[in-house]
Coordinates of C-alpha atoms in Angstrom, one line a residue:
Chain A
X11 CA 45.6 -156.4 -171.0
X12 CA 42.2 -154.8 -171.2
X13 CA 40.8 -157.8 -172.8
X14 CA 42.1 -160.1 -170.1
X15 CA 40.5 -158.0 -167.4
X16 CA 37.1 -158.0 -169.1
X17 CA 37.4 -161.8 -169.4
X18 CA 38.2 -162.1 -165.8
X19 CA 35.1 -160.1 -164.9
X20 CA 33.1 -162.2 -167.3
X21 CA 34.3 -165.3 -165.6
X22 CA 33.5 -163.8 -162.2
X23 CA 30.0 -162.8 -163.3
X24 CA 29.2 -166.1 -164.9
X25 CA 30.2 -168.3 -162.0
X26 CA 29.2 -165.8 -159.4
X27 CA 26.6 -168.1 -157.9
X28 CA 29.0 -171.0 -157.6
X29 CA 31.6 -168.8 -156.0
X30 CA 29.3 -167.5 -153.3
X31 CA 27.8 -170.9 -152.6
X32 CA 31.3 -172.4 -152.2
X33 CA 32.1 -171.4 -148.6
X34 CA 28.9 -173.0 -147.3
X35 CA 29.4 -176.1 -149.5
X36 CA 32.9 -176.6 -148.2
X37 CA 31.9 -176.2 -144.5
X38 CA 28.9 -178.6 -144.9
X39 CA 30.9 -181.2 -146.6
X40 CA 33.7 -181.2 -144.1
X41 CA 31.5 -181.0 -141.0
X42 CA 28.6 -183.3 -142.0
X43 CA 29.1 -185.4 -145.2
X44 CA 32.6 -186.5 -144.4
X45 CA 31.9 -187.3 -140.7
X46 CA 28.8 -189.4 -141.6
X47 CA 30.8 -191.4 -144.2
X48 CA 33.7 -191.7 -141.7
X49 CA 31.3 -193.0 -138.9
X50 CA 30.0 -195.6 -141.3
X51 CA 33.5 -196.7 -142.2
X52 CA 34.7 -196.8 -138.5
X53 CA 31.6 -198.9 -137.6
X54 CA 33.3 -201.9 -139.3
X55 CA 36.5 -201.5 -137.3
X56 CA 37.7 -202.2 -133.8
X57 CA 39.2 -198.8 -133.0
X58 CA 40.4 -197.9 -129.5
X59 CA 41.8 -194.4 -129.0
X60 CA 43.5 -195.4 -125.8
X61 CA 45.5 -198.4 -127.0
X62 CA 45.6 -197.0 -130.6
X63 CA 44.6 -200.3 -132.1
X64 CA 42.6 -200.3 -135.3
X65 CA 41.6 -203.3 -137.4
X66 CA 38.7 -204.5 -139.5
X67 CA 36.1 -206.6 -137.7
X68 CA 33.2 -206.7 -140.2
X69 CA 29.8 -206.7 -138.5
X70 CA 31.2 -207.7 -135.1
X71 CA 30.4 -204.2 -133.6
X72 CA 26.8 -204.4 -134.6
X73 CA 26.4 -208.0 -133.3
X74 CA 28.0 -207.0 -130.0
X75 CA 25.7 -204.0 -129.7
X76 CA 22.5 -205.9 -130.4
X77 CA 23.5 -208.3 -127.6
X78 CA 24.4 -205.5 -125.2
X79 CA 21.7 -205.2 -122.6
X80 CA 22.8 -201.6 -121.9
X81 CA 22.2 -200.6 -125.5
X82 CA 18.9 -202.4 -125.8
X83 CA 17.7 -200.7 -122.6
X84 CA 18.9 -197.4 -124.1
X85 CA 16.9 -198.0 -127.3
X86 CA 13.8 -198.9 -125.3
X87 CA 14.2 -195.9 -123.0
X88 CA 14.7 -193.6 -126.0
X89 CA 11.6 -194.8 -127.7
X90 CA 9.6 -194.5 -124.4
X91 CA 10.9 -191.0 -123.8
X92 CA 10.2 -189.9 -127.4
X93 CA 6.6 -191.3 -127.5
X94 CA 5.5 -190.0 -124.1
X95 CA 7.2 -186.6 -124.2
X96 CA 5.8 -185.9 -127.7
X97 CA 2.3 -187.1 -126.8
X98 CA 2.0 -185.0 -123.6
X99 CA 3.6 -181.9 -125.2
X100 CA 1.1 -182.1 -128.1
X101 CA -1.8 -182.6 -125.7
X102 CA -0.7 -179.8 -123.3
X103 CA 0.2 -177.5 -126.2
X104 CA -3.1 -178.1 -127.8
X105 CA -5.0 -177.2 -124.6
X106 CA -2.9 -174.1 -124.1
X107 CA -3.5 -173.1 -127.7
X108 CA -7.3 -173.5 -127.3
X109 CA -7.1 -171.3 -124.2
X110 CA -5.0 -168.6 -125.9
X111 CA -7.4 -168.7 -128.9
X112 CA -10.1 -167.2 -126.7
X113 CA -10.2 -163.5 -126.4
X114 CA -9.2 -162.3 -122.9
X115 CA -7.5 -159.2 -121.5
X116 CA -3.8 -159.2 -121.1
X117 CA -3.2 -162.0 -123.6
X118 CA -0.7 -160.0 -125.6
X119 CA 1.6 -159.7 -122.5
X120 CA 1.2 -163.3 -121.4
X121 CA 2.3 -164.9 -124.6
X122 CA 6.0 -164.1 -124.2
X123 CA 5.8 -165.3 -120.6
X124 CA 4.4 -168.7 -121.6
X125 CA 7.1 -169.4 -124.1
X126 CA 9.9 -168.5 -121.6
X127 CA 10.9 -172.1 -120.7
X128 CA 11.7 -172.8 -124.4
X129 CA 14.3 -170.0 -124.6
X130 CA 16.2 -171.0 -121.4
X131 CA 19.3 -173.1 -121.6
X132 CA 18.6 -176.8 -120.9
X133 CA 21.4 -176.8 -118.3
X134 CA 19.8 -173.9 -116.4
X135 CA 16.5 -175.7 -116.4
X136 CA 18.0 -179.0 -115.3
X137 CA 19.8 -177.3 -112.4
X138 CA 16.5 -175.7 -111.2
X139 CA 14.5 -178.9 -111.5
X140 CA 17.2 -180.9 -109.8
X141 CA 16.9 -178.5 -106.8
X142 CA 13.1 -178.9 -106.9
X143 CA 13.3 -182.7 -107.3
X144 CA 15.7 -183.1 -104.4
X145 CA 14.5 -185.9 -102.0
X146 CA 15.1 -184.1 -98.7
X147 CA 15.2 -180.4 -99.5
X148 CA 13.2 -180.2 -102.7
X149 CA 10.1 -178.1 -102.8
X150 CA 8.0 -180.8 -104.6
X151 CA 8.5 -183.3 -101.8
X152 CA 7.9 -180.6 -99.3
X153 CA 4.5 -179.9 -100.9
X154 CA 3.8 -183.7 -100.9
X155 CA 4.6 -184.0 -97.3
X156 CA 2.7 -180.9 -96.4
X157 CA -0.4 -182.3 -98.1
X158 CA 0.2 -185.6 -96.4
X159 CA 0.9 -187.6 -99.6
X160 CA 3.5 -190.0 -98.3
X161 CA 7.0 -189.1 -97.1
X162 CA 8.2 -187.8 -100.5
X163 CA 9.2 -189.4 -103.8
X164 CA 12.7 -190.2 -104.9
X165 CA 12.2 -188.4 -108.2
X166 CA 15.6 -189.1 -109.7
X167 CA 16.7 -192.0 -107.6
X168 CA 13.8 -194.4 -108.1
X169 CA 14.2 -196.6 -111.2
X170 CA 10.5 -196.7 -111.9
X171 CA 10.1 -192.9 -111.6
X172 CA 13.4 -191.4 -112.9
X173 CA 12.4 -191.5 -116.6
X174 CA 9.1 -189.9 -115.9
X175 CA 10.9 -187.1 -114.0
X176 CA 13.1 -186.5 -117.1
X177 CA 10.0 -186.6 -119.3
X178 CA 8.3 -184.1 -117.0
X179 CA 11.2 -181.6 -117.5
X180 CA 11.0 -182.0 -121.3
X181 CA 7.3 -181.4 -121.2
X182 CA 7.7 -178.2 -119.1
X183 CA 10.4 -176.9 -121.4
X184 CA 9.0 -177.7 -124.8
X185 CA 5.2 -177.6 -124.5
X186 CA 5.5 -174.0 -125.7
X187 CA 6.9 -175.3 -129.0
X188 CA 3.8 -177.3 -129.7
X189 CA 1.6 -174.5 -128.3
X190 CA 3.0 -171.9 -130.8
X191 CA 2.6 -174.1 -133.8
X192 CA -1.0 -175.2 -132.9
X193 CA -1.9 -171.6 -132.0
X194 CA -0.7 -170.4 -135.4
X195 CA -2.9 -173.2 -136.9
X196 CA -6.0 -172.1 -135.0
X197 CA -5.5 -168.5 -135.9
X198 CA -5.3 -169.4 -139.6
X199 CA -8.8 -170.9 -139.6
X200 CA -11.3 -168.2 -140.7
X201 CA -13.9 -167.3 -138.1
X202 CA -16.7 -167.5 -140.8
X203 CA -16.2 -171.3 -141.0
X204 CA -17.0 -171.7 -137.4
X205 CA -19.9 -169.3 -137.6
X206 CA -21.4 -171.1 -140.6
X207 CA -21.3 -174.4 -138.8
X208 CA -22.9 -172.9 -135.8
X209 CA -25.7 -171.4 -137.9
X210 CA -26.2 -174.9 -139.4
X211 CA -26.9 -176.0 -135.8
X212 CA -23.6 -177.7 -134.9
X213 CA -22.6 -177.8 -131.3
X214 CA -19.2 -176.8 -130.0
X215 CA -17.9 -180.4 -129.8
X216 CA -19.1 -181.1 -133.3
X217 CA -17.4 -177.9 -134.7
X218 CA -14.2 -179.0 -133.0
X219 CA -14.3 -182.5 -134.3
X220 CA -15.5 -181.9 -137.8
X221 CA -14.0 -178.5 -138.6
X222 CA -11.2 -177.5 -136.3
X223 CA -9.4 -180.8 -136.0
X224 CA -9.3 -181.7 -139.7
X225 CA -8.0 -178.2 -140.6
X226 CA -5.3 -178.5 -137.9
X227 CA -4.0 -181.8 -139.2
X228 CA -0.9 -180.3 -140.9
X229 CA 0.1 -178.4 -137.7
X230 CA -0.4 -181.5 -135.5
X231 CA 1.6 -183.6 -137.9
X232 CA 4.4 -181.0 -137.8
X233 CA 4.5 -180.9 -134.0
X234 CA 4.5 -184.7 -133.8
X235 CA 7.3 -185.2 -136.4
X236 CA 9.6 -182.3 -135.1
X237 CA 9.1 -183.3 -131.5
X238 CA 9.7 -187.0 -132.2
X239 CA 12.9 -186.3 -134.2
X240 CA 14.1 -184.0 -131.4
X241 CA 13.3 -186.3 -128.5
X242 CA 15.0 -189.2 -130.1
X243 CA 18.2 -187.3 -129.6
X244 CA 17.7 -186.9 -125.9
X245 CA 21.0 -186.5 -124.1
X246 CA 21.5 -183.3 -122.1
X247 CA 18.6 -183.8 -119.7
X248 CA 19.7 -187.4 -118.9
X249 CA 23.3 -186.3 -118.4
X250 CA 22.4 -183.5 -116.0
X251 CA 19.5 -185.0 -114.2
X252 CA 20.3 -188.7 -113.7
X253 CA 23.5 -189.5 -115.4
X254 CA 21.7 -192.5 -117.0
X255 CA 20.8 -194.0 -113.6
X256 CA 19.7 -195.3 -111.3
X257 CA 21.1 -198.5 -112.8
X258 CA 20.1 -198.4 -116.5
X259 CA 16.8 -196.7 -115.9
X260 CA 17.4 -193.6 -117.9
X261 CA 20.1 -194.7 -120.3
X262 CA 19.4 -193.5 -123.9
X263 CA 20.9 -194.1 -127.3
X264 CA 22.8 -190.8 -127.3
X265 CA 24.0 -191.6 -123.8
X266 CA 25.2 -195.0 -124.8
X267 CA 27.3 -193.5 -127.7
X268 CA 28.6 -190.9 -125.3
X269 CA 29.7 -193.6 -122.8
X270 CA 31.3 -195.9 -125.4
X271 CA 32.9 -193.2 -127.4
X272 CA 34.0 -190.6 -124.9
X273 CA 34.5 -192.5 -121.6
X274 CA 35.8 -195.8 -122.9
X275 CA 37.1 -194.4 -126.2
X276 CA 35.8 -197.5 -128.1
X277 CA 35.4 -195.5 -131.3
X278 CA 34.5 -198.4 -133.4
X279 CA 31.6 -199.6 -131.3
X280 CA 30.4 -196.0 -130.7
X281 CA 30.4 -195.5 -134.5
X282 CA 28.3 -198.6 -135.0
X283 CA 25.8 -197.4 -132.4
X284 CA 25.8 -194.0 -134.2
X285 CA 24.9 -195.7 -137.4
X286 CA 22.0 -197.5 -135.8
X287 CA 20.8 -194.3 -134.2
X288 CA 21.1 -192.5 -137.5
X289 CA 19.0 -195.1 -139.2
X290 CA 16.3 -194.8 -136.5
X291 CA 16.2 -191.0 -136.7
X292 CA 16.4 -191.1 -140.5
X293 CA 13.2 -193.2 -140.7
X294 CA 11.2 -190.5 -138.9
X295 CA 13.1 -187.6 -140.5
X296 CA 12.3 -188.9 -144.0
X297 CA 8.6 -188.5 -143.2
X298 CA 9.2 -184.9 -142.2
X299 CA 11.5 -184.1 -145.1
X300 CA 9.0 -185.5 -147.5
X301 CA 6.4 -183.4 -145.9
X302 CA 8.5 -180.2 -146.2
X303 CA 9.3 -180.9 -149.9
X304 CA 5.6 -181.4 -150.7
X305 CA 4.9 -178.2 -148.9
X306 CA 7.5 -176.3 -150.9
X307 CA 6.2 -177.7 -154.1
X308 CA 2.7 -176.5 -153.3
X309 CA 3.8 -173.0 -152.6
Chain B
X18 CA -24.9 -162.8 -118.5
X19 CA -24.2 -164.9 -115.4
X20 CA -22.9 -167.6 -117.7
X21 CA -20.6 -165.3 -119.5
X22 CA -19.2 -164.1 -116.2
X23 CA -18.6 -167.8 -115.2
X24 CA -16.8 -168.4 -118.4
X25 CA -14.6 -165.4 -117.8
X26 CA -13.7 -166.6 -114.3
X27 CA -12.9 -170.1 -115.6
X28 CA -10.7 -168.7 -118.3
X29 CA -8.7 -166.5 -115.8
X30 CA -8.5 -169.4 -113.5
X31 CA -6.9 -171.6 -116.2
X32 CA -4.6 -168.8 -117.2
X33 CA -3.5 -168.5 -113.6
X34 CA -2.8 -172.2 -113.3
X35 CA -0.7 -172.1 -116.6
X36 CA 1.3 -169.1 -115.3
X37 CA 2.0 -170.8 -112.0
X38 CA 3.3 -174.0 -113.8
X39 CA 5.4 -171.9 -116.2
X40 CA 6.8 -169.4 -113.8
X41 CA 7.2 -171.3 -110.6
X42 CA 10.5 -173.1 -111.5
X43 CA 11.9 -169.8 -112.8
X44 CA 10.8 -168.0 -109.6
X45 CA 12.3 -170.8 -107.6
X46 CA 15.6 -170.3 -109.3
X47 CA 15.6 -166.6 -108.5
X48 CA 14.6 -167.2 -104.9
X49 CA 17.2 -169.9 -104.3
X50 CA 19.9 -167.6 -105.6
X51 CA 19.1 -165.1 -102.8
X52 CA 18.7 -167.5 -100.0
X53 CA 21.5 -168.2 -97.5
X54 CA 22.5 -171.9 -97.5
X55 CA 20.8 -172.6 -94.2
X56 CA 17.5 -171.6 -95.7
X57 CA 17.7 -173.7 -98.8
X58 CA 19.1 -176.8 -97.1
X59 CA 16.0 -177.2 -95.0
X60 CA 13.1 -179.6 -94.9
X61 CA 10.7 -176.7 -94.6
X62 CA 11.7 -174.3 -97.4
X63 CA 10.1 -170.8 -97.3
X64 CA 8.5 -169.2 -100.4
X65 CA 10.7 -166.1 -100.0
X66 CA 14.2 -165.7 -98.7
X67 CA 13.8 -164.7 -95.1
X68 CA 17.3 -163.2 -94.8
X69 CA 18.1 -162.4 -98.5
X70 CA 21.8 -162.4 -99.3
X71 CA 24.0 -161.4 -102.2
X72 CA 26.8 -163.6 -101.1
X73 CA 26.2 -166.2 -103.9
X74 CA 26.6 -163.4 -106.5
X75 CA 29.7 -162.0 -105.0
X76 CA 31.3 -165.5 -104.8
X77 CA 30.6 -165.9 -108.5
X78 CA 33.4 -163.6 -109.3
X79 CA 35.8 -165.8 -107.4
X80 CA 34.6 -168.8 -109.4
X81 CA 35.6 -167.0 -112.7
X82 CA 32.0 -166.5 -113.9
X83 CA 33.2 -163.7 -116.2
X84 CA 35.6 -166.0 -117.9
X85 CA 32.9 -168.5 -118.8
X86 CA 30.6 -165.6 -119.8
X87 CA 33.4 -164.3 -122.1
X88 CA 34.1 -167.7 -123.6
X89 CA 30.4 -168.3 -124.4
X90 CA 30.0 -164.8 -125.9
X91 CA 33.1 -165.1 -128.1
X92 CA 32.1 -168.6 -129.3
X93 CA 28.5 -167.9 -130.0
X94 CA 29.1 -164.5 -131.7
X95 CA 32.0 -165.9 -133.9
X96 CA 30.0 -169.0 -134.9
X97 CA 27.0 -166.7 -135.8
X98 CA 29.1 -164.2 -137.8
X99 CA 30.6 -167.0 -139.9
X100 CA 27.3 -168.7 -140.5
X101 CA 25.5 -165.5 -141.3
X102 CA 28.0 -164.4 -144.0
X103 CA 28.4 -167.8 -145.7
X104 CA 24.7 -168.6 -145.2
X105 CA 23.5 -165.3 -146.7
X106 CA 25.7 -165.8 -149.8
X107 CA 24.5 -169.4 -150.1
X108 CA 20.8 -168.4 -149.7
X109 CA 21.2 -165.7 -152.3
X110 CA 22.8 -168.0 -154.8
X111 CA 20.1 -170.7 -154.2
X112 CA 17.2 -168.3 -154.6
X113 CA 18.3 -166.2 -157.5
X114 CA 20.3 -168.6 -159.7
X115 CA 19.7 -171.9 -161.5
X116 CA 22.3 -174.6 -160.9
X117 CA 22.9 -177.5 -163.3
X118 CA 21.6 -181.0 -162.6
X119 CA 19.3 -179.8 -159.8
X120 CA 22.3 -179.2 -157.6
X121 CA 20.6 -176.5 -155.7
X122 CA 17.7 -178.9 -154.7
X123 CA 20.2 -181.6 -153.6
X124 CA 22.1 -179.1 -151.6
X125 CA 19.0 -177.8 -149.8
X126 CA 17.8 -181.3 -149.2
X127 CA 21.1 -182.2 -147.6
X128 CA 21.0 -179.0 -145.4
X129 CA 17.6 -180.2 -144.2
X130 CA 19.0 -183.7 -143.5
X131 CA 21.8 -182.1 -141.5
X132 CA 19.2 -180.4 -139.3
X133 CA 17.8 -183.8 -138.4
X134 CA 21.0 -185.7 -137.8
X135 CA 21.5 -186.3 -134.1
X136 CA 24.6 -184.3 -133.1
X137 CA 26.1 -187.2 -131.2
X138 CA 26.2 -189.5 -134.2
X139 CA 28.8 -187.4 -136.0
X140 CA 30.6 -186.5 -132.8
X141 CA 33.1 -189.4 -133.1
X142 CA 34.2 -188.2 -136.6
X143 CA 34.3 -184.5 -135.5
X144 CA 36.5 -185.6 -132.5
X145 CA 38.9 -187.3 -134.9
X146 CA 39.0 -184.2 -137.1
X147 CA 39.6 -181.8 -134.2
X148 CA 42.3 -184.0 -132.8
X149 CA 44.1 -184.2 -136.2
X150 CA 43.9 -180.4 -136.7
X151 CA 45.0 -179.6 -133.1
X152 CA 41.7 -177.8 -132.6
X153 CA 40.4 -180.1 -129.8
X154 CA 39.9 -178.2 -126.5
X155 CA 40.0 -174.8 -128.2
X156 CA 37.4 -172.1 -128.7
X157 CA 38.3 -172.0 -132.4
X158 CA 37.5 -175.7 -132.7
X159 CA 34.1 -175.3 -131.0
X160 CA 33.3 -172.3 -133.3
X161 CA 34.1 -174.4 -136.3
X162 CA 32.0 -177.4 -135.0
X163 CA 29.0 -175.1 -134.2
X164 CA 28.6 -174.5 -137.9
X165 CA 26.9 -177.9 -137.9
X166 CA 24.0 -176.2 -136.1
X167 CA 24.1 -172.6 -137.1
X168 CA 24.9 -172.8 -140.8
X169 CA 22.0 -175.0 -142.0
X170 CA 19.8 -172.9 -139.7
X171 CA 21.0 -169.6 -141.2
X172 CA 20.7 -170.9 -144.8
X173 CA 17.0 -172.0 -144.3
X174 CA 16.0 -168.9 -142.5
X175 CA 17.7 -166.5 -144.9
X176 CA 16.2 -168.4 -147.9
X177 CA 12.8 -167.0 -146.9
X178 CA 14.1 -163.5 -146.3
X179 CA 15.9 -163.4 -149.7
X180 CA 12.9 -164.6 -151.5
X181 CA 10.9 -161.7 -150.1
X182 CA 13.2 -159.2 -151.9
X183 CA 11.5 -158.0 -155.1
X184 CA 13.3 -159.1 -158.2
X185 CA 12.5 -155.9 -160.1
X186 CA 14.8 -153.7 -157.9
X187 CA 17.7 -156.0 -158.7
X188 CA 16.9 -156.1 -162.4
X189 CA 16.7 -152.3 -162.6
X190 CA 20.2 -152.1 -161.0
X191 CA 21.5 -154.7 -163.4
X192 CA 20.3 -152.7 -166.4
X193 CA 22.0 -149.7 -165.0
X194 CA 25.2 -151.7 -165.2
X195 CA 25.8 -152.6 -161.6
X196 CA 27.9 -155.8 -161.0
X197 CA 26.5 -158.8 -159.3
X198 CA 28.6 -158.1 -156.2
X199 CA 27.5 -154.5 -156.2
X200 CA 23.8 -155.5 -156.4
X201 CA 24.3 -158.0 -153.6
X202 CA 26.0 -155.5 -151.3
X203 CA 24.1 -152.3 -151.9
X204 CA 20.6 -153.5 -152.8
X205 CA 19.9 -157.0 -151.4
X206 CA 21.9 -156.6 -148.2
X207 CA 20.0 -153.5 -146.8
X208 CA 16.6 -155.1 -147.7
X209 CA 17.4 -158.3 -145.9
X210 CA 19.0 -156.6 -142.9
X211 CA 16.0 -157.1 -140.5
X212 CA 16.0 -160.8 -141.4
X213 CA 19.7 -161.0 -140.8
X214 CA 19.3 -159.5 -137.4
X215 CA 16.5 -162.0 -136.4
X216 CA 18.5 -164.9 -137.8
X217 CA 21.6 -163.8 -136.0
X218 CA 19.8 -163.7 -132.7
X219 CA 18.4 -167.2 -133.0
X220 CA 21.8 -168.4 -134.1
X221 CA 23.4 -166.8 -131.0
X222 CA 20.8 -168.4 -128.8
X223 CA 21.4 -171.9 -130.3
X224 CA 25.2 -171.7 -129.7
X225 CA 24.8 -170.0 -126.4
X226 CA 22.7 -172.9 -125.0
X227 CA 24.6 -175.7 -126.9
X228 CA 25.7 -178.5 -124.6
X229 CA 26.8 -181.8 -126.2
X230 CA 29.7 -180.6 -128.4
X231 CA 31.0 -178.2 -125.7
X232 CA 31.0 -181.2 -123.3
X233 CA 32.8 -183.5 -125.7
X234 CA 35.3 -181.2 -127.2
X235 CA 36.3 -178.9 -124.3
X236 CA 38.3 -180.5 -121.5
X237 CA 40.0 -177.8 -119.6
X238 CA 38.0 -175.2 -117.5
X239 CA 39.8 -172.2 -119.0
X240 CA 37.9 -172.7 -122.3
X241 CA 34.5 -173.9 -120.8
X242 CA 31.3 -172.3 -121.8
X243 CA 28.5 -171.5 -119.4
X244 CA 26.4 -174.7 -120.0
X245 CA 29.4 -176.8 -119.3
X246 CA 30.3 -174.8 -116.2
X247 CA 26.7 -175.3 -114.9
X248 CA 26.9 -179.0 -115.7
X249 CA 30.2 -179.4 -113.8
X250 CA 28.6 -177.5 -110.9
X251 CA 25.6 -179.8 -110.9
X252 CA 27.6 -183.0 -110.9
X253 CA 30.4 -181.9 -108.5
X254 CA 28.5 -180.1 -105.8
X255 CA 25.3 -181.8 -104.9
X256 CA 23.5 -178.9 -103.1
X257 CA 25.5 -175.7 -103.7
X258 CA 22.2 -174.3 -105.1
X259 CA 22.7 -170.6 -104.2
X260 CA 25.6 -170.1 -106.5
X261 CA 24.3 -172.5 -109.1
X262 CA 21.0 -170.6 -109.4
X263 CA 23.0 -167.4 -109.5
X264 CA 25.0 -168.6 -112.5
X265 CA 21.8 -169.9 -114.1
X266 CA 20.0 -166.7 -113.8
X267 CA 22.9 -164.5 -115.0
X268 CA 23.6 -166.7 -117.9
X269 CA 20.0 -166.6 -119.0
X270 CA 19.5 -162.8 -118.9
X271 CA 21.2 -162.0 -122.2
X272 CA 19.0 -164.6 -124.0
X273 CA 15.8 -163.4 -122.4
X274 CA 16.4 -159.8 -123.4
X275 CA 17.0 -160.8 -127.0
X276 CA 14.3 -163.4 -127.3
X277 CA 11.6 -160.7 -126.6
X278 CA 12.8 -158.8 -129.6
X279 CA 12.6 -161.6 -132.1
X280 CA 9.3 -163.1 -131.1
X281 CA 7.4 -162.6 -134.3
X282 CA 10.0 -164.5 -136.2
X283 CA 9.8 -167.5 -133.9
X284 CA 7.3 -169.5 -135.9
X285 CA 9.2 -169.1 -139.1
X286 CA 12.2 -170.4 -137.4
X287 CA 10.4 -173.5 -136.1
X288 CA 9.3 -174.6 -139.5
X289 CA 13.1 -174.7 -140.2
X290 CA 13.6 -176.8 -137.1
X291 CA 15.1 -174.5 -134.5
X292 CA 14.7 -177.1 -131.8

């Protein structure tokens, strides 16, 4: 009996790390690995949840999607959103970081205020911006009219402007994200480096171009990759601000999948669209993951 | 001297502009929640409520605000507790032990991949799973599904915190004959506690604000979370702004209180892809 107990303990001690990793492993497999494989499998089927029909259709879903103007528009909108939101967030975040890298009084108390938008729920933010964007009663159009710039803009109803209005909200909410990363980068540059360059007779612009910018490259890269990956997923702002409209002006990839899968219950076609979206995001993500792994290997 | 003064003025001017851009929408939310309807449905809105009213806040109780608040709290706390426990164990195993065939590297790589996967792309499969297990439209189902967000996040965050625990302390305890579990519980756990708290808060914030899965997997209002409640409000009532802003403000307060506390950990969590 005694021997049995000690053996049990030995087993426990020996496989301790497997045992404690197991719960996470099981959760991750059930909730991510299996669903991804299942989505790939379903993408080759016609599968309607409403009629309950399910049969193999080969590549038909994919062919159908690539001829679907709604999807192609969604792909185009997603890429536009991603590129412009990322670009302006980086730009604004960079400017903000340069400002906060200067010494001024009260900075310590302002930092938490500046990152406030990032902590708020996207739905709360969308509710507020919807009120501000409102054509008749919104404060933005009121200011426009007050200043005599036209009779107001249909921020969310004009097909040429709606996407920019959504991008604007994303910039407002997530510029702090770019700001914090760039600021950390700026603060990691030793002051002596700048001073040395100054002593050698370099002007402010030269110091910025030849010293600050090259040293910030990893931080800029990180902002660009993380923001690109995140903006490619855009769904909640579109859902709450425009509902994909007007027309197809703000339809995105995520929104297309939502519509196919959860309003029409065309699970096969929605799965095929999911696979396409996964591939698009995976291309950008692999750059980021490669970058993280190299970073881990270095230190 | 004059030039320095000028520079100072320019800096403060820029800071003021930044503050107006950042704070105005938040200020506007607060103002609207205290304005009577006649004031906010107006082509000439005032900067302050002229006749401030609390009526929107009192009517929130009738709209079962507490129920949504309770749902959100239960769901985000439960999801966090599960992820924190399993994530801590996993992080410890991955940092302190060698796995055969580089299994640990593959596992971590996969966890990182999961952080990048767009949530909507696996939503179809998760929907099928939830339907099959009868967990669709339940809080328990949402808690389970939220592990997609919170668990990878907790593992990556805690990995760093566990690495910071000095090996020597653990070795000394092992020589004294303490079991693995004992070492984990009475030596590692207290040392990682501050990291656990920071991780927990971020995890709560993620689930508190989560939208897509709540929208897809919850169908009846009795189980709705706050973001879904707000979304329903937005789409159903075009300009009932007073109450909407009241809900928005009240549902943001818990997050804002906590976020101040964990600020210094913010950057570390970004590297792990909080957003």
